[in-house]
Short mmCIF file of N, CA and C in Angstrom, two decimals:
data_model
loop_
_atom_site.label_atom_id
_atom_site.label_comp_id
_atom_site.label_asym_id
_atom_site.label_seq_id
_atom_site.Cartn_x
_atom_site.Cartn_y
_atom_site.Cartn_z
N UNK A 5 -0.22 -7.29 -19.08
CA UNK A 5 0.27 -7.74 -17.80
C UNK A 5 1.59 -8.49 -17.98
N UNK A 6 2.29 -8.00 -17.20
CA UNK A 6 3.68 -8.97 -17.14
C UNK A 6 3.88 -10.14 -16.54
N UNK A 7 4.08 -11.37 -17.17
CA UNK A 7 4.29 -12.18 -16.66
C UNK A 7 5.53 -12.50 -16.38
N UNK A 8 5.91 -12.92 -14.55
CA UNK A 8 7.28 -13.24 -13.82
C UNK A 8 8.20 -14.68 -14.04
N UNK A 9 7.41 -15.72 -14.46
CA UNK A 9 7.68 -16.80 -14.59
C UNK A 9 7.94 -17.46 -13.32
N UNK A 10 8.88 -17.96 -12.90
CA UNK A 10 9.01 -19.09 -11.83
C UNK A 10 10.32 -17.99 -10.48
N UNK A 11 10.68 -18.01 -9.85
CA UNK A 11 11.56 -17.82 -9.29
C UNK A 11 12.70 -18.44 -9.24
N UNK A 12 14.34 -18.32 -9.02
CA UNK A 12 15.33 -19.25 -8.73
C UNK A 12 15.09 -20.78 -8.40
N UNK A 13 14.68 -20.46 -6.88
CA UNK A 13 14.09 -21.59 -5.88
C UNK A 13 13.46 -22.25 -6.58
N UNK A 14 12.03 -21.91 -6.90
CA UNK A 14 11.28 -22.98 -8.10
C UNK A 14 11.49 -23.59 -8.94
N UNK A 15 12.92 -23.31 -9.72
CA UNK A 15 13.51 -23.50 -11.00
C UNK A 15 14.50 -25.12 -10.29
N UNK A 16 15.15 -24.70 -9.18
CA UNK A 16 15.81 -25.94 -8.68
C UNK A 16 15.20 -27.09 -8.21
N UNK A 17 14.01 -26.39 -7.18
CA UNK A 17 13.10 -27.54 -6.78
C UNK A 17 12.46 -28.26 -7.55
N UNK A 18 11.84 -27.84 -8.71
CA UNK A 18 11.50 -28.58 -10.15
C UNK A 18 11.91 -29.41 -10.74
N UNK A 19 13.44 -29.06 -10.78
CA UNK A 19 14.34 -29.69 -11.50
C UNK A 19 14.88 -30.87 -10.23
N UNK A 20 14.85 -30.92 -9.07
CA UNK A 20 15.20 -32.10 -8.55
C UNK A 20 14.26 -32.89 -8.68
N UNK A 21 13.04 -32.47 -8.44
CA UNK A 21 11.95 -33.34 -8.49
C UNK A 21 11.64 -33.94 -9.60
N UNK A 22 12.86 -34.14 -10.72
CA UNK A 22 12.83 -34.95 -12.29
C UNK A 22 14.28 -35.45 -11.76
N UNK A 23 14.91 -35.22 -10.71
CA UNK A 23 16.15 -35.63 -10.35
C UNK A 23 17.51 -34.97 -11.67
N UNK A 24 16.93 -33.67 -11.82
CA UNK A 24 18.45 -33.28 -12.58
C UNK A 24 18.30 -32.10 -11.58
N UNK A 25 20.16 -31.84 -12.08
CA UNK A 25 20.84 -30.95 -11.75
C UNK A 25 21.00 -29.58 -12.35
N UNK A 26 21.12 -28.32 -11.91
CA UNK A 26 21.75 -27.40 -13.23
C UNK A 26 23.07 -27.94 -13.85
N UNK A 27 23.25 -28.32 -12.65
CA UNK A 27 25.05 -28.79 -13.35
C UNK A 27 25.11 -29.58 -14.67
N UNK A 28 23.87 -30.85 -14.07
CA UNK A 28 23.91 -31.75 -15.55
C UNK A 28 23.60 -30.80 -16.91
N UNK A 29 22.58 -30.24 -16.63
CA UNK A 29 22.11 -29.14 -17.90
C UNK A 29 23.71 -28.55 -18.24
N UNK A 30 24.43 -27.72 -17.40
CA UNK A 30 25.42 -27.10 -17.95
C UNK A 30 26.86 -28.13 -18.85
N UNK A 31 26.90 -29.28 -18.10
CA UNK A 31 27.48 -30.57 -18.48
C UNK A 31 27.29 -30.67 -20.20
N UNK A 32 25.50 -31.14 -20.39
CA UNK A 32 24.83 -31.37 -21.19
C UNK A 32 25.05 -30.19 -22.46
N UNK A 33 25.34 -28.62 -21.80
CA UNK A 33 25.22 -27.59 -23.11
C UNK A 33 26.67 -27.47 -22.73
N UNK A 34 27.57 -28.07 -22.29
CA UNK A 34 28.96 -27.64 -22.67
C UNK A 34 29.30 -26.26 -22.31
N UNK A 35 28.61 -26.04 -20.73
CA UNK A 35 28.95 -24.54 -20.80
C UNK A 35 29.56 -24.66 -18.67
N UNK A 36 29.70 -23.72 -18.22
CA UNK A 36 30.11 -23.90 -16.95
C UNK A 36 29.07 -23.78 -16.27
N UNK A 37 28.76 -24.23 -14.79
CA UNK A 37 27.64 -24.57 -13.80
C UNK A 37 26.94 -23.37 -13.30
N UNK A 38 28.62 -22.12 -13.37
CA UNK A 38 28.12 -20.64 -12.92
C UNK A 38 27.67 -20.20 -14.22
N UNK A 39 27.10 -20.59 -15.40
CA UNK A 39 26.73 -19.91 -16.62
C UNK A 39 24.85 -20.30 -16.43
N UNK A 40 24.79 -21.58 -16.37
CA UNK A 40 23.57 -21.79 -16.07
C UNK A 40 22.79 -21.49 -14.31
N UNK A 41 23.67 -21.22 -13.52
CA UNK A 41 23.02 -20.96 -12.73
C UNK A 41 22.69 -19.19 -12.37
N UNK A 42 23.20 -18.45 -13.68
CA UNK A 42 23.33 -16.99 -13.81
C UNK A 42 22.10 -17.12 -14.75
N UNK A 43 22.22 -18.19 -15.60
CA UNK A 43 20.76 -18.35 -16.67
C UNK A 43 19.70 -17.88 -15.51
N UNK A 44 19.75 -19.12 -14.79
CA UNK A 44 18.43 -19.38 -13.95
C UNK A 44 17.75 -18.44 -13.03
N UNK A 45 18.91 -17.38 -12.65
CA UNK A 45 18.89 -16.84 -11.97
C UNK A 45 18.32 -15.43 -12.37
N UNK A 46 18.48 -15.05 -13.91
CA UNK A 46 18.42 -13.97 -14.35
C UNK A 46 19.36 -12.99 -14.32
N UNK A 47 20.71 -13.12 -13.81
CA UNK A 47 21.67 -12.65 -14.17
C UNK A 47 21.81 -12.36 -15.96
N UNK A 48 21.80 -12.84 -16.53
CA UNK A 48 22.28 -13.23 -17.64
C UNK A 48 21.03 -13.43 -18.53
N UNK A 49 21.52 -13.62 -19.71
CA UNK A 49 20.06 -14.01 -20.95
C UNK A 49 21.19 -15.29 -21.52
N UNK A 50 20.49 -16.18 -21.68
CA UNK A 50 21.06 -17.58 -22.89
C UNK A 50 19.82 -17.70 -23.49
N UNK A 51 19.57 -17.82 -24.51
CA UNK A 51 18.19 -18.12 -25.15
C UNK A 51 18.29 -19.96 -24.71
N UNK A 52 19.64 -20.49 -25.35
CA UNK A 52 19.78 -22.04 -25.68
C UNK A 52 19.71 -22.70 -24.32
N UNK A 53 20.49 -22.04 -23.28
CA UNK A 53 20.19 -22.01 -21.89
C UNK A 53 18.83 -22.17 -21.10
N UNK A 54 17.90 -21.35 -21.67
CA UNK A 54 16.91 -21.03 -21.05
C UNK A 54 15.76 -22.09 -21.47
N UNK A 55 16.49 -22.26 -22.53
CA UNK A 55 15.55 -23.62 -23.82
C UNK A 55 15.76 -24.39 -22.94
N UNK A 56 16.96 -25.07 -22.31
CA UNK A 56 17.26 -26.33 -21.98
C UNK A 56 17.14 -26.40 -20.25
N UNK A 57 16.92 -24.97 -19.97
CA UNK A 57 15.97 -25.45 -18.48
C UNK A 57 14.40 -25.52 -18.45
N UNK A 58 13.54 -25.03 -19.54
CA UNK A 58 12.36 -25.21 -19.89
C UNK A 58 12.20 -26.40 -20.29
N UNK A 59 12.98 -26.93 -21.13
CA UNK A 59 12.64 -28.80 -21.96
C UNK A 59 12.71 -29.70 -20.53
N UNK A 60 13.61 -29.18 -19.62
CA UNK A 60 13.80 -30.21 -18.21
C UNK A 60 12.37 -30.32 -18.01
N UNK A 61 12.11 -28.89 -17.89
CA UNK A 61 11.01 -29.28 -16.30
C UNK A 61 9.62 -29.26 -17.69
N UNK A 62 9.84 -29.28 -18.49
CA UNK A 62 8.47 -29.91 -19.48
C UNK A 62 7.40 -28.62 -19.40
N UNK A 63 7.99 -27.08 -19.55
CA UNK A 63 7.38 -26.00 -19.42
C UNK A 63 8.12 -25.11 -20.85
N UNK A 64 7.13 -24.18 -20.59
CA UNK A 64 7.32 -22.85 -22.11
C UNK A 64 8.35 -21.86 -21.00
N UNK A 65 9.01 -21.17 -22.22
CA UNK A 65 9.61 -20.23 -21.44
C UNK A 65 9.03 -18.99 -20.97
N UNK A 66 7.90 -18.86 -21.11
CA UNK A 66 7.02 -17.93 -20.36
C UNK A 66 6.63 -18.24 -19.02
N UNK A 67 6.28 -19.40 -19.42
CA UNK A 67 5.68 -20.21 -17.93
C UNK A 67 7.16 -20.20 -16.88
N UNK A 68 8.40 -20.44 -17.68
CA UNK A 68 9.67 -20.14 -16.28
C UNK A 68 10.00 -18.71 -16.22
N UNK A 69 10.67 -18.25 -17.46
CA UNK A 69 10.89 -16.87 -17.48
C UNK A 69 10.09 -15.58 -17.81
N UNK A 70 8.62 -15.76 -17.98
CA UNK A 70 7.71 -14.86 -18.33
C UNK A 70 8.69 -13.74 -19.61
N UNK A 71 8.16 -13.08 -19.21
CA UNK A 71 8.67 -12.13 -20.19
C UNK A 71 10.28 -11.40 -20.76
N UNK A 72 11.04 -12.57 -19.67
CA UNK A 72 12.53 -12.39 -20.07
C UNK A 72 12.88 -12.55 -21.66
N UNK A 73 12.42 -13.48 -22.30
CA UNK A 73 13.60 -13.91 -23.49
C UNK A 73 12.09 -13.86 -24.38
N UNK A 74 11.17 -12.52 -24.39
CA UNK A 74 9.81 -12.11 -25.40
C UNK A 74 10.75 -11.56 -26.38
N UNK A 75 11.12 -10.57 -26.49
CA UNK A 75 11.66 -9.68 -27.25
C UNK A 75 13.11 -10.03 -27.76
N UNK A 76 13.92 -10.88 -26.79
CA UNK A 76 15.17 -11.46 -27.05
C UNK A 76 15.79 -11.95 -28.59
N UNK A 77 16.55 -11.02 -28.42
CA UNK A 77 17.36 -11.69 -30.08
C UNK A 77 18.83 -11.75 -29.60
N UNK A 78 19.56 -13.11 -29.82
CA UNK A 78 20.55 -13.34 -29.59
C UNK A 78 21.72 -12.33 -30.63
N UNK A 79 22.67 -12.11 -29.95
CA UNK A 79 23.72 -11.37 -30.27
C UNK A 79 24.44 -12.47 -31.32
N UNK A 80 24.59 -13.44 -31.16
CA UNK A 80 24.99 -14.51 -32.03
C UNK A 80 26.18 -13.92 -32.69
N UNK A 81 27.38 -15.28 -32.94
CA UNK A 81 28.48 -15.19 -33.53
C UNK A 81 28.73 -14.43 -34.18
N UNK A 82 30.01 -13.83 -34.54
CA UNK A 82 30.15 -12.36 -35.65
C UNK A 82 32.06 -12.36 -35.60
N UNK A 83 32.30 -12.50 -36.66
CA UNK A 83 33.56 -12.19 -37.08
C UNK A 83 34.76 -11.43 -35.59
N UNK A 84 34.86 -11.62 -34.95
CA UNK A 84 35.54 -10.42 -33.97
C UNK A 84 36.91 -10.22 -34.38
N UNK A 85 37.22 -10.78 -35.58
CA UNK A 85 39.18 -10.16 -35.66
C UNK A 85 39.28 -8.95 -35.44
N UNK A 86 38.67 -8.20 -36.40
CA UNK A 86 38.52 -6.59 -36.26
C UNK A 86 38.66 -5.81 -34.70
N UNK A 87 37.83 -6.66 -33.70
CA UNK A 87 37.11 -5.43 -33.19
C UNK A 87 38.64 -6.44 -32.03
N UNK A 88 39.06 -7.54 -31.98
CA UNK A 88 40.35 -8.15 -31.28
C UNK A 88 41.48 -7.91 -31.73
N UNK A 89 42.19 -7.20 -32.70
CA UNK A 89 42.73 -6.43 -33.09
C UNK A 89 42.86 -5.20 -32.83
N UNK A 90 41.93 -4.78 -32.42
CA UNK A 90 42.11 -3.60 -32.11
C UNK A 90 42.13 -2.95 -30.64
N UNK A 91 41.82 -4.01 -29.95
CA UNK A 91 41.94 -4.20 -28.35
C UNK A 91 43.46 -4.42 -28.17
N UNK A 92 43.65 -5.54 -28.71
CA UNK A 92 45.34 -6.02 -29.04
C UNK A 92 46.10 -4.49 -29.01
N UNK A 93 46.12 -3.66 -30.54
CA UNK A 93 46.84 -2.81 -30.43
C UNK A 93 46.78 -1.67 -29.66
N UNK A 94 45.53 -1.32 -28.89
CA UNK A 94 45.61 -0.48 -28.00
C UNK A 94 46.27 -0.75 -26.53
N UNK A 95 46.31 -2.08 -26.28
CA UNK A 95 47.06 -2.28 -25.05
C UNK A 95 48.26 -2.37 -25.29
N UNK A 96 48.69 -3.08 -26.53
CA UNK A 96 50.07 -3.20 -26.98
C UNK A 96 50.95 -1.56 -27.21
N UNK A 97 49.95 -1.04 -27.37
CA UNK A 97 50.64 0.91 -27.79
C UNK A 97 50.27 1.43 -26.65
N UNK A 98 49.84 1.12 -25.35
CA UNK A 98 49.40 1.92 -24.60
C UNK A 98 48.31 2.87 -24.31
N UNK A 99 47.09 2.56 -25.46
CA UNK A 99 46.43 3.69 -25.36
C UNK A 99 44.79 2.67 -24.74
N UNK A 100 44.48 4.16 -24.68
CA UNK A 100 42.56 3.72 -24.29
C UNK A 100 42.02 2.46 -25.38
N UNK A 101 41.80 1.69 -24.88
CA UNK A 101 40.62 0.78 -26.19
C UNK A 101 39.43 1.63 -26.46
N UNK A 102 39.56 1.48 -27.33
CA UNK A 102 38.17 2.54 -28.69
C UNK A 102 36.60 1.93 -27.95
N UNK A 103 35.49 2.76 -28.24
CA UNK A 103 34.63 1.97 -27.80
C UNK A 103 34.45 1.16 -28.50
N UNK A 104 33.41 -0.07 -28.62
CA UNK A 104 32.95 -1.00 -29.81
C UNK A 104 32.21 -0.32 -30.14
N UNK A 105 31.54 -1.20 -31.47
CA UNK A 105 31.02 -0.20 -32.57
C UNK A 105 29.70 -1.41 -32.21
N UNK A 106 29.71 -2.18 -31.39
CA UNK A 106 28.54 -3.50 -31.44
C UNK A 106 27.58 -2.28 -30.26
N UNK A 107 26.19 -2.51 -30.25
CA UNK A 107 25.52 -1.96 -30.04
C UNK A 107 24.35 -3.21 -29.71
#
């Protein structure tokens, strides 16, 4: 059975009722207000994000996001000169950018 976790709405009303904000959360992870409220929303996947609206409201991330971030493995940092380089010279020469090779 799939579990849904909480809805948007639930996620805010929760969180006022401890008197925070998403904003403070986004403040707090150094990220922008529309990043965490795309978290919350399910727009988007943040694992660290999703951590730090679960630690608010004193819940698992199943219990908010059910089965969003089960299987989740972060894409995490990776060298990009290569693959920005090569964006670089295709706009700089005029041509198509290559696909990425990230998968």
């Amino acid at each position: 059975m799939k579990s849904t976790g909480l809805v948007f709405e639930d996620i805010r009303k929760k969180l006022l009722e401890k008197d925070i904000l998403l904003s403070d959360l986004a403040e707090g992870l150094n990220v922008t207000r529309a990043h965490v409220y795309s978290i919350a929303k399910r727009n988007n996947k943040s694992k660290p994000v999703a951590d730090a609206i679960c630690s608010a409201l004193k819940m698992t991330t199943e219990e908010v996001f059910g089965d969003t971030y089960q299987d989740h493995q972060a894409r995490g940092r990776q060298d990009r000169a290569a693959r920005k380089q090569q964006v670089i010279n295709a706009i700089r020469n005029n041509q198509p950018i290559p696909e990425s090779s990230f998968t």
